[in-house]
Coordinates of C-alpha atoms in Angstrom, one line a residue:
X1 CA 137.3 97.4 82.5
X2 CA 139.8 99.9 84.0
X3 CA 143.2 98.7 86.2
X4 CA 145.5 100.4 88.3
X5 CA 149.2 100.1 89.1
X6 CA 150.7 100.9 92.7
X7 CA 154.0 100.5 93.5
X8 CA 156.1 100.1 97.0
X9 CA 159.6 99.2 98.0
X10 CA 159.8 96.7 95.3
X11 CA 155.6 95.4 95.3
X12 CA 153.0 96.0 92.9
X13 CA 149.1 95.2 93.4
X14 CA 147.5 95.4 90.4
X15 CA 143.8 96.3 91.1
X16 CA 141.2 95.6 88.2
X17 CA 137.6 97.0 88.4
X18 CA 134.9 96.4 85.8
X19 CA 132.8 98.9 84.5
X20 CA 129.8 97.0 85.4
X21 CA 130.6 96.3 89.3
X22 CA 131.9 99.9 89.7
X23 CA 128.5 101.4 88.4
X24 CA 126.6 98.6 90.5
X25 CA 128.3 99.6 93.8
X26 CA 128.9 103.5 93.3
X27 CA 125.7 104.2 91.4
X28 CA 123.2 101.8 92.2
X29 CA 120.2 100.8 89.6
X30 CA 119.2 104.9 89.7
X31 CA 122.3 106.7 88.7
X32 CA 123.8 108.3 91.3
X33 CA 124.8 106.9 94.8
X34 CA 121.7 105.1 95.7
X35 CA 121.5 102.5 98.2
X36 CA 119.7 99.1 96.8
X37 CA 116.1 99.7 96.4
X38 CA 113.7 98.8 99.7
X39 CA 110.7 99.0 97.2
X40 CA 109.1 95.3 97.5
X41 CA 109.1 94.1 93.8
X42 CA 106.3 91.8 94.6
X43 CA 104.6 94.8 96.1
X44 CA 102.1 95.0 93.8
X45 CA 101.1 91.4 94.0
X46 CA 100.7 91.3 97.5
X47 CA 97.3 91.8 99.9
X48 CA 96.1 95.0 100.6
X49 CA 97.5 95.1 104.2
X50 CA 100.1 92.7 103.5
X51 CA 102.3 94.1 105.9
X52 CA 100.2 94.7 108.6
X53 CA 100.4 91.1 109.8
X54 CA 104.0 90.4 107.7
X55 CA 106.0 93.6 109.5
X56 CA 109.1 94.5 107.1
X57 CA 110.9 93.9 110.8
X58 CA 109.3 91.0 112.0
X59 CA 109.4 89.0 115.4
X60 CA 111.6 86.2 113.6
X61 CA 113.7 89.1 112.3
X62 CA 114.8 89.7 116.2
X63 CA 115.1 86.0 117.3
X64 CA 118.9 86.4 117.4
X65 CA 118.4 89.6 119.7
X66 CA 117.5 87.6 123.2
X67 CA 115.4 90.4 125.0
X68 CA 115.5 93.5 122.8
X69 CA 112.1 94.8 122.0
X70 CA 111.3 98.0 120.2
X71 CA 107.4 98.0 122.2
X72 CA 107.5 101.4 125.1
X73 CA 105.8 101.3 128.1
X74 CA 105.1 105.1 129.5
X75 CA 102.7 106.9 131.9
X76 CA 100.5 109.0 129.1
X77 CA 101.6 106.5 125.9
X78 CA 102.7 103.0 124.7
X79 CA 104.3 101.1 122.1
X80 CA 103.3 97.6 121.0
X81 CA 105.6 96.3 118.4
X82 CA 104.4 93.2 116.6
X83 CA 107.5 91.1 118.8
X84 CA 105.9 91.5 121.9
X85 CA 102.4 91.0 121.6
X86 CA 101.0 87.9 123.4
X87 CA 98.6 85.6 121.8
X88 CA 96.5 83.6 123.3
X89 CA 92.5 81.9 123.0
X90 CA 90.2 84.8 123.7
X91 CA 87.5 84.4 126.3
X92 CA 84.5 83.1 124.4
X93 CA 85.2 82.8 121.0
X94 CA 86.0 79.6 119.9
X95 CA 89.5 78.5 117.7
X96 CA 90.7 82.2 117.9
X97 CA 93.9 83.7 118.9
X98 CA 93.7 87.4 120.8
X99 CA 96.6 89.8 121.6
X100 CA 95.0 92.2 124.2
X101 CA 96.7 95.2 122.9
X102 CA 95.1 98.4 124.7
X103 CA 92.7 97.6 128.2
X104 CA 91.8 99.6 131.1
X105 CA 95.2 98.7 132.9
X106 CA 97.0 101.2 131.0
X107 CA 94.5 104.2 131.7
X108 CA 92.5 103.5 128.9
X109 CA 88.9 103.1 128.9
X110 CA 88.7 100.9 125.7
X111 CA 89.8 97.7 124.9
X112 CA 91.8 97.5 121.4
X113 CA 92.9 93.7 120.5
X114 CA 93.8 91.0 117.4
X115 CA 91.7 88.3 116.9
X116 CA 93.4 85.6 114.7
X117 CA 90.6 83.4 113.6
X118 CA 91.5 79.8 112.4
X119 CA 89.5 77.3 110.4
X120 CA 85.8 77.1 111.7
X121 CA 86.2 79.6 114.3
X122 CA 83.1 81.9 115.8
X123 CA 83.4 85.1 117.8
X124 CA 81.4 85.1 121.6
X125 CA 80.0 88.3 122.4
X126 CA 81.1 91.1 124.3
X127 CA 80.0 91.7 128.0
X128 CA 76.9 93.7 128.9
X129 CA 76.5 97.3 127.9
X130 CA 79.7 96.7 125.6
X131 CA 79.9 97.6 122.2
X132 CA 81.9 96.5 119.3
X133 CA 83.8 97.5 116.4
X134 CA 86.0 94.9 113.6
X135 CA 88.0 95.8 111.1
X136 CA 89.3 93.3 108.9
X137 CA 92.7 93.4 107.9
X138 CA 93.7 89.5 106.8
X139 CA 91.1 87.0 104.9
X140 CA 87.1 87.1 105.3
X141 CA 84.4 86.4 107.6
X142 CA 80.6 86.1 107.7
X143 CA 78.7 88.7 110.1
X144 CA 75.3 87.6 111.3
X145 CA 73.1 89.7 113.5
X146 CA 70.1 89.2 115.6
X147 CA 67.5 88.6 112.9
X148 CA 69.3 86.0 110.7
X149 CA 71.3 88.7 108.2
X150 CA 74.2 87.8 107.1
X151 CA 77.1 90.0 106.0
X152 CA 80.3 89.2 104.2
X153 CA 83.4 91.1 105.7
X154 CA 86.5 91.4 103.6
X155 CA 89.6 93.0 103.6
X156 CA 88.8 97.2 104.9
X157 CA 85.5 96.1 105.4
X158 CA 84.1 97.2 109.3
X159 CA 81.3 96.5 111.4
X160 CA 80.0 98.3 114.1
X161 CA 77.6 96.5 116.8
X162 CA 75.6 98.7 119.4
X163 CA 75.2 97.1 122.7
X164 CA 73.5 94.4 123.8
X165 CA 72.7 93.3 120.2
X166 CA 73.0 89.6 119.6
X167 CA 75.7 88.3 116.8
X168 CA 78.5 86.3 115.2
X169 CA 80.9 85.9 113.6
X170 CA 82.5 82.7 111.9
X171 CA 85.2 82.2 109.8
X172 CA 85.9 79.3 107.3
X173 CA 89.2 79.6 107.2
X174 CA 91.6 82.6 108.7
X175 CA 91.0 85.8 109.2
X176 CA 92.8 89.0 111.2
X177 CA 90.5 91.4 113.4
X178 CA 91.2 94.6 114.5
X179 CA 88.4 94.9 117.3
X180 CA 88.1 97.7 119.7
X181 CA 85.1 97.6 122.6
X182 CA 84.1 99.8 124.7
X183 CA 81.2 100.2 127.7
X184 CA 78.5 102.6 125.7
X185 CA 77.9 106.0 127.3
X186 CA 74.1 106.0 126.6
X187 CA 72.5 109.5 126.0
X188 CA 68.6 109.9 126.5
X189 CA 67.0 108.7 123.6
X190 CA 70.0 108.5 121.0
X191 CA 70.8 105.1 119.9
X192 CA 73.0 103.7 118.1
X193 CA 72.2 101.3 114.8
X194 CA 74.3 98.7 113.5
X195 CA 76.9 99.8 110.8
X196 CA 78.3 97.6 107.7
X197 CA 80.5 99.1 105.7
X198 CA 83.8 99.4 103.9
X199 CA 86.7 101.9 103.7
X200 CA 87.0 102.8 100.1
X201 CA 82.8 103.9 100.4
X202 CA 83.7 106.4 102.8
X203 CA 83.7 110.0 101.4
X204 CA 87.2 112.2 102.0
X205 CA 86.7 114.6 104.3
X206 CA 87.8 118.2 104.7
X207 CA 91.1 118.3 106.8
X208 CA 91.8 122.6 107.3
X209 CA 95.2 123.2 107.1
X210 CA 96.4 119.6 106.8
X211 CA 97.0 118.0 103.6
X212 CA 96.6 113.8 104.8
X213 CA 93.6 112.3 103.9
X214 CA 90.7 111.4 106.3
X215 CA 87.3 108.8 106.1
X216 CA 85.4 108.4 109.4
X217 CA 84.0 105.4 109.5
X218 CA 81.1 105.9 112.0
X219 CA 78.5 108.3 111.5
X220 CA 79.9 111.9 113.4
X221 CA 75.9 112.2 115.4
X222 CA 75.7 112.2 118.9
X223 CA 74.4 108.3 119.6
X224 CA 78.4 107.4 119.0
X225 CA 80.7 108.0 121.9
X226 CA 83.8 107.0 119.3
X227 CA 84.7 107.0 116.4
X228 CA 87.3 105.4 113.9
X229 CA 89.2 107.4 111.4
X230 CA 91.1 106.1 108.7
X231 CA 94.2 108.7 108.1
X232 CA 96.3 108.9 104.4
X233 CA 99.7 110.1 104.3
X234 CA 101.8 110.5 101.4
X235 CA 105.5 109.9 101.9
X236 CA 107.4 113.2 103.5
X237 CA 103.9 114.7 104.6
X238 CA 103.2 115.0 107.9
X239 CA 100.5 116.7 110.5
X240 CA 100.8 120.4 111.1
X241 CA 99.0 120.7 114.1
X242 CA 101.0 119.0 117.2
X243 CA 98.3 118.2 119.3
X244 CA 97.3 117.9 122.7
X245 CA 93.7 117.3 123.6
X246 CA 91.5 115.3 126.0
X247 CA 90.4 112.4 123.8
X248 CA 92.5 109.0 124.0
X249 CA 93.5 107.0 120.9
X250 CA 94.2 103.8 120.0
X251 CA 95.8 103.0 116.6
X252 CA 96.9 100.3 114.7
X253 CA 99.3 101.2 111.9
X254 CA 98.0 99.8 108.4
X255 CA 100.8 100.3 105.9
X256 CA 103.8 102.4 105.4
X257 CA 106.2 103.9 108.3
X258 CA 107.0 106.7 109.9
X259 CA 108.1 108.6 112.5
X260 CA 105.6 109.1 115.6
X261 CA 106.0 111.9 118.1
X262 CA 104.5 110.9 122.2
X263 CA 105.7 113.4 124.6
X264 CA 109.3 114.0 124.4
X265 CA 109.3 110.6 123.0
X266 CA 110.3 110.2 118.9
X267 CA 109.7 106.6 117.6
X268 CA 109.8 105.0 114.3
X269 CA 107.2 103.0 113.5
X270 CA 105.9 100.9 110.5
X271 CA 103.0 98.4 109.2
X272 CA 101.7 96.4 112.4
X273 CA 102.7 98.6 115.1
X274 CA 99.8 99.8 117.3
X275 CA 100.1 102.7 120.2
X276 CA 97.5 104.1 122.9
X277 CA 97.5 107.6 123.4
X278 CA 96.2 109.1 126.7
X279 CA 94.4 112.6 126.8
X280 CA 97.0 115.3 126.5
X281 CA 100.1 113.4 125.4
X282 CA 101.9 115.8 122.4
X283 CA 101.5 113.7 119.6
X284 CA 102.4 114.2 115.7
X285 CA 103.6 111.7 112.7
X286 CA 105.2 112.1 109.7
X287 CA 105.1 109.7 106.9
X288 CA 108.6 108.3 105.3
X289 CA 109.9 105.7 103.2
X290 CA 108.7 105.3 99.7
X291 CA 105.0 104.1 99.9
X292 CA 101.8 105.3 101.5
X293 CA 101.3 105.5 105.5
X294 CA 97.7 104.5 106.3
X295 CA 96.4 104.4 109.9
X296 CA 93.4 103.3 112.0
X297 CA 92.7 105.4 114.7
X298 CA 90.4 104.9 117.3
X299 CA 88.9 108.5 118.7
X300 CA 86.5 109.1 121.7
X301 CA 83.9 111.9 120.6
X302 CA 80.5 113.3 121.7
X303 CA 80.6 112.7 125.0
X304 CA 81.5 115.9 128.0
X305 CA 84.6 114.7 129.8
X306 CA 82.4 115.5 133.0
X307 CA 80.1 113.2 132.3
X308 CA 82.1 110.3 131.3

């Protein structure tokens, strides 16, 4: 315990400061001015993709802000923050909840969206010519196809349905969807097959003058006009190439945070933020905080811009 004496015109303050309170606000838990820790203690016990549907700065986090929002509308880009997407019952499905997150009204020529399935709820199917891709990030669901085969989908499990094929899915109690459609740009005589699989199976691949981490999760052969990459970044790394290219994007942000470049625009972003990218916006992100930033990214491929 240490004290101090002051004295003025007669006063004296006597200010006493223990040893324990002084080291607690000056150094912190780590020795030398830190701020508390933002590391989640429970971290460990959580869900993978915990916070993709439980944002560190959730919706009930901003209640006492009447109107502010940190979702972006712009010409080439947006941002959908978890406080402003709508839900409501998706068209066909059956005791699910869908946020339509990316459609054809912005420019886009996908459809990215949530499904929130609820006890005993069953997907409907997409329209014709339309095919599918899920991605679970909250509970389980059973995938059946066509011929009777059922699949159980977990958490970083994905499926990928061509067009036109016949399926479902059910859920027996909740479950979180990352789905994105899109109208297939058929090639003569390449089709594509159904896919099942899960994230961790995916092989690294070789990222030339980058250091993040990168799975695809559909096969990189010309019957698929997209693809869907899963993207690692530690914390403090960050893409080297800013690019600018002709493909659109649509990504949903796993885990982590960041900071996310569009146009002249700089954002920072974290776990269940999503943002559509239209061809040739700049675009770049760097990884920050104190855990790993994984992405989902949604990528157009194999297809000549003139044609499509």
């Amino acid at each position: 315990m240490w004290s101090f004496s002051a004295h003025s015109h007669g006063a004296s303050l006597l200010i006493i400061i223990t040893t324990s309170s002084l080291l607690g606000v000056t150094f912190g838990g780590e020795g030398f001015c830190s701020a508390p820790s933002i590391i989640d203690s429970d971290a460990d016990s959580k869900p993978l993709y915990y916070k993709a549907t439980n944002p560190t700065l959730s919706p009930s986090h901003l209640q006492d802000l009447p109107g502010y929002t940190r979702s972006v509308y712009k010409r080439d880009h947006a941002l959908i923050t978890p406080e402003s997407q709508v839900f409501s019952p998706l068209p066909e499905w059956t005791k699910t909840l869908g946020a339509y997150l990316i459609t054809p009204a912005l420019g886009a020529h996908f459809v990215m969206y949530l499904a929130q399935m609820q006890e005993k709820s069953k997907s409907g199917l997409p329209p014709h010519d339309v095919e599918r891709f899920l991605f679970v990030v909250q509970g389980a669901v059973k995938l059946t196809n066509s011929s009777g085969i059922s699949e159980k989908l977990t958490v970083d499990s994905f499926a990928y349905l061509p067009p036109n094929i016949d399926h479902s899915v059910k859920c027996d109690s909740s479950a979180t969807l990352v789905v994105f459609e899109r109208r297939y740009a058929s090639l003569e005589n390449h089709h594509p097959k159904q896919i099942i699989g899960s994230t961790d199976k995916q092989p690294l691949l070789e990222t030339p003058g980058e250091i993040f981490q990168l799975r695809k999760l559909l096969p990189m052969s010309m019957p698929y006009d997209f693809n869907v990459h899963v993207m690692d970044f530690e914390p403090g790394e960050f893409l080297n190439v800013k690019e600018v290219h002709y493909n659109q994007h649509g990504l949903f942000l796993l885990e982590g945070q960041g900071i996310y470049r569009l146009g002249e625009n700089w954002y920072p972003v974290q776990s269940g933020d999503v943002i559509w990218m239209a061809p040739f916006v700049p675009q770049w992100y760097a990884a920050l905080g104190k855990t790993r930033s994984r992405y989902l990214l949604y990528k157009d491929t194999n297809r000549d811009p003139l044609d499509h």
